[in-house]
Coordinates of C-alpha atoms in Angstrom, one line a residue:
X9 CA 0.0 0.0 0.0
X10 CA 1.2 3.6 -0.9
X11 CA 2.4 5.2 2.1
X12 CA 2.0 8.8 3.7
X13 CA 3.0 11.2 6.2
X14 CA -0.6 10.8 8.9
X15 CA -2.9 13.6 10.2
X16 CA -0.4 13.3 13.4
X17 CA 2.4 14.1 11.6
X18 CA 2.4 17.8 11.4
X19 CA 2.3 19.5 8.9
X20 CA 0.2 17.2 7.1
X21 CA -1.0 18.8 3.8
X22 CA -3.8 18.0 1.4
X23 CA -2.4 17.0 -1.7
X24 CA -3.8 19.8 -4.4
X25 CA -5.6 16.7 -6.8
X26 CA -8.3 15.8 -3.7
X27 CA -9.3 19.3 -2.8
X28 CA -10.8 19.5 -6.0
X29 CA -14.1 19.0 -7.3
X30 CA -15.6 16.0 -9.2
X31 CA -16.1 18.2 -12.3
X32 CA -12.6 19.7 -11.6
X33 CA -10.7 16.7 -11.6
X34 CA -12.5 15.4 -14.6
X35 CA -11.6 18.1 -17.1
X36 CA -7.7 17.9 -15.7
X37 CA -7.8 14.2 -16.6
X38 CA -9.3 14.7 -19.9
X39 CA -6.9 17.8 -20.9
X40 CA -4.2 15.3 -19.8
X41 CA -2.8 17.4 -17.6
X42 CA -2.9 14.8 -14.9
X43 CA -2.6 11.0 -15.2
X44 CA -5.5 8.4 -14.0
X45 CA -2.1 6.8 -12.4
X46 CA -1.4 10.2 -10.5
X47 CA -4.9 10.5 -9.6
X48 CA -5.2 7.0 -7.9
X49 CA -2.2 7.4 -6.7
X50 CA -2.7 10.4 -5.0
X51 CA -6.1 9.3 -3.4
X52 CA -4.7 5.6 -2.7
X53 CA -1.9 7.5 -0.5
X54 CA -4.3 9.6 1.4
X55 CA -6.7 7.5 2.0
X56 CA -4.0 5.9 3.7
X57 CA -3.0 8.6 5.9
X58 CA -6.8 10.0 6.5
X59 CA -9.1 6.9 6.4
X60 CA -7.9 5.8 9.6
X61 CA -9.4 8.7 11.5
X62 CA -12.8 8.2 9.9
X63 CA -13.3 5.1 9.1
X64 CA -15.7 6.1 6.0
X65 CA -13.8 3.9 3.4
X66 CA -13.7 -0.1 4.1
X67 CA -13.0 -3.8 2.0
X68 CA -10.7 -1.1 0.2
X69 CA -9.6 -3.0 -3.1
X70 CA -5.6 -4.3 -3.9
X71 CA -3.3 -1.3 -5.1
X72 CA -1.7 -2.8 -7.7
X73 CA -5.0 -4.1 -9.7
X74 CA -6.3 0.0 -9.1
X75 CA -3.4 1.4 -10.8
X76 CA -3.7 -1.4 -13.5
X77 CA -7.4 -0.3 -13.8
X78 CA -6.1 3.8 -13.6
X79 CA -3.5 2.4 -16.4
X80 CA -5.8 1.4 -18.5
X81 CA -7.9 4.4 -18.6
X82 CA -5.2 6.1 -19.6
X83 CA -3.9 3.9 -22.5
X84 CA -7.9 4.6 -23.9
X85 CA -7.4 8.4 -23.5
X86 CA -4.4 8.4 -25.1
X87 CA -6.0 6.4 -28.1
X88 CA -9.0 9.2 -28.0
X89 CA -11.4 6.8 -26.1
X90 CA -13.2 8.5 -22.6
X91 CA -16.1 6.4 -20.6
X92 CA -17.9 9.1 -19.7
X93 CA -17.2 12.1 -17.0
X94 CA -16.0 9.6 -14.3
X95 CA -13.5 8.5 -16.6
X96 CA -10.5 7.2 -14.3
X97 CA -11.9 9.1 -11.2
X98 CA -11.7 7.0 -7.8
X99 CA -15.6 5.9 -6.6
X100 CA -16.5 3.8 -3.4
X101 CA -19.8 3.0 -3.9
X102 CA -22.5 2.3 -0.3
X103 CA -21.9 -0.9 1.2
X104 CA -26.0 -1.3 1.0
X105 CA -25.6 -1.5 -3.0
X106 CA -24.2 -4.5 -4.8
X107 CA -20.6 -4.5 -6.7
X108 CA -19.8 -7.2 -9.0
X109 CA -16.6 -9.2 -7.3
X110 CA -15.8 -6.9 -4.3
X111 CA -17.8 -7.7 -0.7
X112 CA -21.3 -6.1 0.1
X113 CA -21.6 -6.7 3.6
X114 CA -24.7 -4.4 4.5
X115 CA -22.8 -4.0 7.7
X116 CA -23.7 -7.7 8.9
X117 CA -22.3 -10.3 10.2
X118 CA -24.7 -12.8 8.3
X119 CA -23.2 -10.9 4.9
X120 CA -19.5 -10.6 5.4
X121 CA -17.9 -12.6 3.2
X122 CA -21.2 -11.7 0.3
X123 CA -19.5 -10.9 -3.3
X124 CA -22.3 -10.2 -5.6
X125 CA -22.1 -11.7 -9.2
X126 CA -23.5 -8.5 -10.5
X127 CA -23.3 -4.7 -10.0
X128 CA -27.0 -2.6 -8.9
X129 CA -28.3 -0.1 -11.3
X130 CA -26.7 2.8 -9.7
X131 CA -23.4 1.0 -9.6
X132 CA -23.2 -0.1 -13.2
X133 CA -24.0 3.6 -14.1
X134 CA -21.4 5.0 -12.7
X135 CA -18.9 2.6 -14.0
X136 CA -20.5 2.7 -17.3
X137 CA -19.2 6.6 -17.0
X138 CA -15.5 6.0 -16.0
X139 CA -15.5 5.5 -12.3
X140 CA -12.6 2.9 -10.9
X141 CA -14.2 1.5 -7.9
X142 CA -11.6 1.5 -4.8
X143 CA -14.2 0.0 -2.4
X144 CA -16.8 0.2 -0.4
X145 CA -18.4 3.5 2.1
X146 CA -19.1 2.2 5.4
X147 CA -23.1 1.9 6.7
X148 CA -24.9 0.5 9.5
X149 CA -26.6 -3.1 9.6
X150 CA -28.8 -3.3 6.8
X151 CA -29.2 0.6 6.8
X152 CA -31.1 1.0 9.9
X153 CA -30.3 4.1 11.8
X154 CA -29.3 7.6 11.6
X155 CA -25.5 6.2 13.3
X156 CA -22.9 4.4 11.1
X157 CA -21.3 1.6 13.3
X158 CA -21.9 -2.4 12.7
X159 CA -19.9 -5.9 14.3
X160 CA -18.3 -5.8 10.8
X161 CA -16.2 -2.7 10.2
X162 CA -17.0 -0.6 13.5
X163 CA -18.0 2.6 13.8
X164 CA -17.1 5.9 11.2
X165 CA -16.9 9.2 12.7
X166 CA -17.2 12.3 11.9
X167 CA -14.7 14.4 10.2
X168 CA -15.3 17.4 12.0
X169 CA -15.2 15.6 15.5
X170 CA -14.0 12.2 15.3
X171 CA -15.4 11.8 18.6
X172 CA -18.8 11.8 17.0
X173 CA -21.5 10.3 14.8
X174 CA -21.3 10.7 11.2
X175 CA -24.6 10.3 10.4
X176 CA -26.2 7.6 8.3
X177 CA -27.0 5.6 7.1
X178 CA -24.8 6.9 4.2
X179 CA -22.3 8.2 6.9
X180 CA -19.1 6.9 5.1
X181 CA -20.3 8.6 2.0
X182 CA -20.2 12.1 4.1
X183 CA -17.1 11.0 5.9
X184 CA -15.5 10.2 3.2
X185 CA -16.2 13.2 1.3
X186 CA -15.7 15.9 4.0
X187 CA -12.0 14.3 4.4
X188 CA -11.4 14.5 0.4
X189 CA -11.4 10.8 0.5
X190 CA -13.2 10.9 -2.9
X191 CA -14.5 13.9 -4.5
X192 CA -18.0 12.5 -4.9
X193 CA -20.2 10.2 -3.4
X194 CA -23.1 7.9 -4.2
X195 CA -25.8 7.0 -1.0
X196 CA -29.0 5.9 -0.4
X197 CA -32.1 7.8 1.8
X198 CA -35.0 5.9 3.1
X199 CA -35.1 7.9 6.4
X200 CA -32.8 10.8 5.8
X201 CA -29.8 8.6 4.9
X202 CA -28.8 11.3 2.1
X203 CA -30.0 14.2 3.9
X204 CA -28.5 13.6 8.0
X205 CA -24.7 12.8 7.1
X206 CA -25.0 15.4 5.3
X207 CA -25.8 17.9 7.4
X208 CA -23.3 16.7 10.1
X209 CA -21.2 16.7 7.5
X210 CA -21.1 20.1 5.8
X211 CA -21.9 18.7 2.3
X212 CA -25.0 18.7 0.1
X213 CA -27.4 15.4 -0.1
X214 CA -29.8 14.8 -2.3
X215 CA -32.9 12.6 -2.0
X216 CA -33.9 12.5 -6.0
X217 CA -38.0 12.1 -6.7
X218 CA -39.1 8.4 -5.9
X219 CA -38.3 6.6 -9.3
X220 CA -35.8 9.3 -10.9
X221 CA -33.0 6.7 -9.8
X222 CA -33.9 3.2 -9.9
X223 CA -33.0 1.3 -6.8
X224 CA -32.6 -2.3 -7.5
X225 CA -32.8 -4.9 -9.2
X226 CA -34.8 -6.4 -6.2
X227 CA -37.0 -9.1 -5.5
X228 CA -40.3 -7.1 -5.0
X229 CA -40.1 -3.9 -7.4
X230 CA -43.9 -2.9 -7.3
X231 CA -45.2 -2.1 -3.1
X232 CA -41.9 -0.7 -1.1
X233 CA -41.8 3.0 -2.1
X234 CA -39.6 4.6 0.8
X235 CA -36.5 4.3 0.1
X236 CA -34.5 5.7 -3.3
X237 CA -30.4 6.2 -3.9
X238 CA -29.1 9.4 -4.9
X239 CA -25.7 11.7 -5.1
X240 CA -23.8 13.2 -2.1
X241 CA -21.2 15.7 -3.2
X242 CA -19.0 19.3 -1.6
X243 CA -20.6 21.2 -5.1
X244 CA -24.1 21.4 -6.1
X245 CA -22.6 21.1 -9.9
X246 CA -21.2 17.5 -8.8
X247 CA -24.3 16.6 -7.2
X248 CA -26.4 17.6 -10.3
X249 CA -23.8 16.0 -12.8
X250 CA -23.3 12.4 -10.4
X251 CA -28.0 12.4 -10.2
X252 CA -27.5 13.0 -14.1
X253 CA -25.5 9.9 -14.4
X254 CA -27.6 7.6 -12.0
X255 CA -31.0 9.0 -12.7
X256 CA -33.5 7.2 -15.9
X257 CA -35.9 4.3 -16.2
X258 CA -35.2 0.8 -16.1
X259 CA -37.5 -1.8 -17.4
X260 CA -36.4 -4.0 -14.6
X261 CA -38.1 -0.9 -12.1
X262 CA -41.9 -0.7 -13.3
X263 CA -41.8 2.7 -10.8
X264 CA -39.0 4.5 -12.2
X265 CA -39.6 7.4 -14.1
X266 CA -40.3 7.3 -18.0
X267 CA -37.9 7.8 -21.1
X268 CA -39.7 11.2 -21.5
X269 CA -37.6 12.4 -18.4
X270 CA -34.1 12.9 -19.6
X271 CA -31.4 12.9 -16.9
X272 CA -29.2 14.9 -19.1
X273 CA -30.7 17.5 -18.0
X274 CA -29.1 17.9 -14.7
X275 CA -25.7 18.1 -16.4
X276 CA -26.7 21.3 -18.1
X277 CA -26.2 25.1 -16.4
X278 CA -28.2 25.3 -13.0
X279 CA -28.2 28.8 -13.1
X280 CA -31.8 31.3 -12.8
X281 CA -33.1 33.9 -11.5
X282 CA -34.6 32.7 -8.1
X283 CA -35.9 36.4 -7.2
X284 CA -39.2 36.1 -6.3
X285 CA -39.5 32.7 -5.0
X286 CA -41.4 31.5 -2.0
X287 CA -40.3 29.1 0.7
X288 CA -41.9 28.3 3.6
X289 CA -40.1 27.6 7.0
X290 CA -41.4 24.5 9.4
X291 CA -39.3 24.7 11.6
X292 CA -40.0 22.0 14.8
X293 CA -43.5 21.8 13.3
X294 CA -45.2 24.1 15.2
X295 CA -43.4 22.7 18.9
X296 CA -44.0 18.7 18.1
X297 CA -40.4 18.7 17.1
X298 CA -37.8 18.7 19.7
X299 CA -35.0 20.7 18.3
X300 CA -31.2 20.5 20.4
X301 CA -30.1 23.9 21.4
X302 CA -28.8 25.8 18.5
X303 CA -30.8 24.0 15.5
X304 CA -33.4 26.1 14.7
X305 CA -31.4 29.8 15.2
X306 CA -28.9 28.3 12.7
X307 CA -31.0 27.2 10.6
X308 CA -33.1 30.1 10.6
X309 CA -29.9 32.3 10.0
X310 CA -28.9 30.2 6.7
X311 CA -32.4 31.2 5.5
X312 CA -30.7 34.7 5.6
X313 CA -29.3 33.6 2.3
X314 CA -32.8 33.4 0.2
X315 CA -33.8 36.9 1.2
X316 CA -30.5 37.9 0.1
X317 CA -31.4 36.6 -3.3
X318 CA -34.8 37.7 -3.5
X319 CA -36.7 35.1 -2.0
X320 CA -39.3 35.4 0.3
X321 CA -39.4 33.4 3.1
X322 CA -41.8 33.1 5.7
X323 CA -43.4 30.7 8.6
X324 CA -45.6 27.8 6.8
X325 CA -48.2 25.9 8.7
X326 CA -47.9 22.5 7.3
X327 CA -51.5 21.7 8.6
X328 CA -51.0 18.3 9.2
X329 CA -50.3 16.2 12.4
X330 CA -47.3 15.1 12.6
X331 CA -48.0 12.0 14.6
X332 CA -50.2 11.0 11.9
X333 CA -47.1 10.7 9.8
X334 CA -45.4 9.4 12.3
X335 CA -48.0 6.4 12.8
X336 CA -48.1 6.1 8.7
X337 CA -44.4 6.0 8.6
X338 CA -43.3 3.4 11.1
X339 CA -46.2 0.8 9.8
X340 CA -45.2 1.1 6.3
X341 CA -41.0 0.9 7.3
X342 CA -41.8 -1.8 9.6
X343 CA -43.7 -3.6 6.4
X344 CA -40.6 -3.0 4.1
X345 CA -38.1 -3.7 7.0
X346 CA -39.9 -7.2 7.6
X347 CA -39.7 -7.9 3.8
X348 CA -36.6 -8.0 3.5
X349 CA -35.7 -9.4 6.7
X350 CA -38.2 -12.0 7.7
X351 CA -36.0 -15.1 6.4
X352 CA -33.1 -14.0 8.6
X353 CA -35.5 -13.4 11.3
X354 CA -37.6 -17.2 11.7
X355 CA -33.8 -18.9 11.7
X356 CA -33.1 -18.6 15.6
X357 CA -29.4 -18.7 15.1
X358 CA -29.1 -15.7 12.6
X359 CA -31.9 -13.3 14.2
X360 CA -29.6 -13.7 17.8
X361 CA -26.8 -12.2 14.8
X362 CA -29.5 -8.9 14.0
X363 CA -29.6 -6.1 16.0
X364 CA -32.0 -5.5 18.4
X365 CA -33.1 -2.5 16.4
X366 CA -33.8 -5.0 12.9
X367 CA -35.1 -7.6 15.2
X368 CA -37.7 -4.8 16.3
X369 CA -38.8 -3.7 13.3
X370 CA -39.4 -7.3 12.0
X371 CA -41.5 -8.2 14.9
X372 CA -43.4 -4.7 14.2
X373 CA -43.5 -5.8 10.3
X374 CA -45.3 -9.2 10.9
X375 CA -47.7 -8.1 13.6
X376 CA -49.0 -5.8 11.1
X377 CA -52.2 -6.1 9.3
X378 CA -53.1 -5.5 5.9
X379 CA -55.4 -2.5 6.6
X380 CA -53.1 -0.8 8.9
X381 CA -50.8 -1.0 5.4
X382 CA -53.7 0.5 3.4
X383 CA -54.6 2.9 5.9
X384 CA -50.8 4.3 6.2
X385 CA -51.0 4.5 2.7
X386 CA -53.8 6.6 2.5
X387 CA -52.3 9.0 5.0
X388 CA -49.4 9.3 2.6
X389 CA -52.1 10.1 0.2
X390 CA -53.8 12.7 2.2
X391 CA -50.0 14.1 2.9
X392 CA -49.7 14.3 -0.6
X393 CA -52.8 16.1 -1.1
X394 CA -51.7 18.7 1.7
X395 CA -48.2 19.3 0.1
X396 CA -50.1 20.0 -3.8
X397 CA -51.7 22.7 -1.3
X398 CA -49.2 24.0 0.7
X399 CA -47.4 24.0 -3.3
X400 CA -49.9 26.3 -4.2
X401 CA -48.2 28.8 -1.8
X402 CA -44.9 28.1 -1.6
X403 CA -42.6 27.3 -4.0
X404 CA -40.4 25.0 -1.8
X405 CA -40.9 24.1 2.1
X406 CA -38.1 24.3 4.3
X407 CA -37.1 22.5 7.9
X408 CA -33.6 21.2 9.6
X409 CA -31.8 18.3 8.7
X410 CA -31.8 17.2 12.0
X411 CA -32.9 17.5 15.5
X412 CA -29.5 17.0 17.0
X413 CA -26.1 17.9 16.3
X414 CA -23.8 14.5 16.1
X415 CA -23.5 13.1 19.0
X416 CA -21.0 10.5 20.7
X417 CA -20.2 7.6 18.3
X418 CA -20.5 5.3 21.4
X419 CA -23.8 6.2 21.5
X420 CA -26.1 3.9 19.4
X421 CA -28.7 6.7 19.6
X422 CA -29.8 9.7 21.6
X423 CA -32.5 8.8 24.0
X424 CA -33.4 12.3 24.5
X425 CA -33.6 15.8 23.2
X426 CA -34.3 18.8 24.8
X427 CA -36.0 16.8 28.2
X428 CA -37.7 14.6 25.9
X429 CA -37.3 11.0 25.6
X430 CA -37.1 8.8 22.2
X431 CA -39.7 5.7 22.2
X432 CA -37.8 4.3 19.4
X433 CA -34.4 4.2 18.0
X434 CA -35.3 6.3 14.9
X435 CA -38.0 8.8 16.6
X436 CA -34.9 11.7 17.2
X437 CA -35.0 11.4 13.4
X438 CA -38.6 12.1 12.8
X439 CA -37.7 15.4 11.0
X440 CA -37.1 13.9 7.6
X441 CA -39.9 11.6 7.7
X442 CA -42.5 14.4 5.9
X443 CA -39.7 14.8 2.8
X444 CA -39.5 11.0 2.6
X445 CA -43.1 10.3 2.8
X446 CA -43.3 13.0 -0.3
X447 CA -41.9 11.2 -2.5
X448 CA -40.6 14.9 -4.0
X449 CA -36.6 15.7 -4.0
X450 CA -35.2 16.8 -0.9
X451 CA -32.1 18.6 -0.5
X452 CA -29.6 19.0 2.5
X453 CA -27.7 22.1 2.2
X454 CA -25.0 23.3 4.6
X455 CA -26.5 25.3 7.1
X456 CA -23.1 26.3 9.1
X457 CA -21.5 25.2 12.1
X458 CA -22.4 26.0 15.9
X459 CA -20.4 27.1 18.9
X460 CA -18.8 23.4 19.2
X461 CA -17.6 23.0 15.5
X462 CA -20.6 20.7 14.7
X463 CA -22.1 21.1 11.4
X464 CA -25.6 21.1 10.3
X465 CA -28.0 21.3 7.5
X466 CA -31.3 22.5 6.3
X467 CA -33.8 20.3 4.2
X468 CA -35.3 22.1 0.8
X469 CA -38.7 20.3 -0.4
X470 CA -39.6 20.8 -3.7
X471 CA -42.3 20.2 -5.4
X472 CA -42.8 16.1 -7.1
X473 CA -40.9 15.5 -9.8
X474 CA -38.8 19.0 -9.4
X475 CA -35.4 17.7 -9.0
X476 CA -34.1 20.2 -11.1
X477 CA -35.9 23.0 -9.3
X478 CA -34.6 22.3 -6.2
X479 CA -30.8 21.9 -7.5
X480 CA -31.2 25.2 -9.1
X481 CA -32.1 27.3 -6.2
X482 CA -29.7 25.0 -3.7
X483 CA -27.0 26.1 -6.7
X484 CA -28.4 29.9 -5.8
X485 CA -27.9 29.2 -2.1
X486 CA -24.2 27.9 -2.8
X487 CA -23.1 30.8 -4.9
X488 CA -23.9 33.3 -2.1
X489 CA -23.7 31.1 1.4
X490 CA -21.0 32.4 4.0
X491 CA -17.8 31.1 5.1
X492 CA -19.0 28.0 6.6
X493 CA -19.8 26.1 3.2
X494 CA -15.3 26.1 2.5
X495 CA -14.7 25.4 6.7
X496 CA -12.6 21.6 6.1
X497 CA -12.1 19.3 8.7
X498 CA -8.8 19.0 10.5
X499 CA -6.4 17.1 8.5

């Protein structure tokens, strides 16, 4: 393995190749300015000297078969031949999504030694456009939880405060991209896994329109409608150029959006004129959301930014109880949860090997009825119907990304916030659940940093089907944000 001087070895300096952006680095390697062997070899040696403090980056592949890989990219740029934008670029792809011939564990025990035959959608996409996969970003067991630790690769922390959470359940994703570990970064979001690393990680998550990125090939591609993957990057042009080359219909996804909808679109100019448009704030919901200390003035400050560009922004009343979403949103992810997980689950000797959290949400799944699933699917309906109205007022809803800042990894989650207590291991995250439920795009942007040096974010809701909307005024937001959106970690 390439070596390099560590964090702890002052002065430690970012080599100038990972500071830049996806976009960036792409148009250096295709000017030939700079080798795919220098590339990988730049982010092979500091991955080397940074991974370690994070732990975003795991089942990291052999060196000398990634230069041969880097090698040959640049024997076909030399003969005139580029895959796509990703050409040569370095990609660890979620440890939830399958990779032909390298490990996807889900971050269980029951899947370590897994080595899928063939690579998911999103994967195949983005090696169809150049990227070398180096590995795999770390997650928690099967995705569950807004923490990124599991008995298979431990816990990643935060780059800001390795003594924290990174998020998840795409928290190596945000890790990995707040330390310049890779310059962008694919993820997942059923229950703010784009959208909470994010935040905590001073980076922009999106969670694309239900069907704009197909998720899958799975066994059941018709009823579970939660959960979507998407792009994580530091720019809002990498985020829009990475959905661009994951978005389109499948055949294989009956859901996913039609051929009409081209995802070149996103790789086009996100600029306009966003005077004029309306967003409404939600803030804790009108006091059914307990917010930590700090949350909702920073947030509220950030929104400082869309006045300054001739937005108006003002309280909303979303006009619907939140603990009716609530109720709606734990049956139908219990239902989906005990899907997928009900054959692990009847085998005594593998449920003792789930954790407690998965075996809950299995026992939750098969105690449900079928009504209960039709009734929580017409409160996403009526939700639905109540978002077309509050769309008739507002051009895009916003609320935080979270409702704490991270906390201590060795935490497995916080039990309270603000006095009062969590009945479940996912209700501190119950502030993401109306942008989920949607089914619209939902954007985390940076929303700055608070007293500690712990980041956070603010969720944009756009309207269905508005991806590009939402990347356009998050591209507004970007070009005229303060200080915080260039603060780096400690290296």
């Amino acid at each position: 393995m390439t070596t390099a001087p560590t964090p702890t070895q002052a002065p430690y300096r970012l080599p100038e190749p990972v500071t830049w952006d996806a976009l960036t680095l792409s148009r250096v390697i295709h000017a030939r300015e700079l080798s795919c062997r220098e590339v990988m070899t730049t982010y092979l040696a500091h991955i080397a000297a940074c991974n370690p403090r994070v732990n975003a980056i795991v089942s990291l592949r052999d060196e000398e078969t990634l230069l041969a890989e880097a090698d040959e990219c640049d024997r076909e740029l030399a003969r005139g031949r580029s895959r796509g934008w990703l050409h040569g670029i370095p990609q660890a792809i979620k440890d939830l999504s399958a990779t032909a011939g390298l490990r996807t564990t889900m971050g269980s025990p029951l899947f370590a030694d897994q080595v899928p035959e063939h690579d998911s959608i999103m994967a195949a996409r983005m090696k169809r456009d150049g990227a070398l996969v180096i590995g795999k970003t770390n997650t928690p067991e099967f995705g569950l939880g807004s923490h990124t630790y599991n008995p298979v690769f431990g816990a990643t922390r935060n780059a800001y405060d390795p003594s924290k959470s990174a998020g998840g359940s795409s928290g190596g994703a945000a890790a990995a991209l707040a330390m310049r570990l890779l310059p962008v970064a694919d993820g997942s979001d059923m229950m703010g896994s784009l959208r909470n690393p994010a935040a905590y990680h001073n980076v922009f998550g999106l969670r694309p329109s239900f069907g704009r990125v197909p998720l899958g090939p799975l066994p059941e591609n018709f009823g579970h409608q939660l959960a979507t993957e998407g792009p994580m990057a530091r720019s809002v042009a990498d985020l829009a150029r990475l959905l661009a080359t994951q978005a389109g219909h499948d055949p294989r996804l009956p859901l996913s959006l039609s051929l009409t909808e081209d995802p070149a679109i996103f790789a086009g100019p996100l600029a306009r004129d966003v005077r004029g448009l309306r967003i409404g704030w939600l803030g804790d919901w009108g006091g059914h959301l307990p917010m930590e200390d700090g949350i909702l003035p920073l947030c509220e400050g950030s929104l400082a930014t869309f006045r300054d560009l001739g937005c108006t922004v003002e309280t909303a009343d979303p006009g619907f109880p939140a603990e009716r979403l609530w109720e709606a949103w734990v049956t139908l992810r219990q239902w989906m949860v005990a899907g997928n997980l009900a054959p692990l689950y009847a085998d005594p000797a593998k449920r003792e090997r789930l954790k407690p959290e998965a075996q809950w949400e299995v026992e939750g799944g098969l105690a449900r009825s079928a009504m209960e699933i039709h009734q929580a699917n017409q409160t996403r309906s009526a939700w639905h119907v109540r978002l077309l109205e509050l769309f008739e007022t507002y051009d895009f809803l916003a609320l935080p990304s979270a409702q704490v800042f991270p906390f201590p990894v060795e935490e497995h989650w916080p039990r309270e916030i603000a006095g009062r207590s969590m009945d479940t291991y996912h209700r501190w995250m119950e502030v993401v659940v109306p942008g989920s439920l949607s089914g619209g795009p939902v954007i985390s942007l940076p929303a700055g940093f608070n007293a500690a040096g712990l980041p956070m974010g603010l969720q944009l809701i756009g309207r269905p089907r508005d991806d590009l909307g939402v990347l356009q005024l998050a591209h507004a937001f970007e070009q005229a944000a303060g200080d915080w959106l260039k603060r780096q970690p400690s290296f």
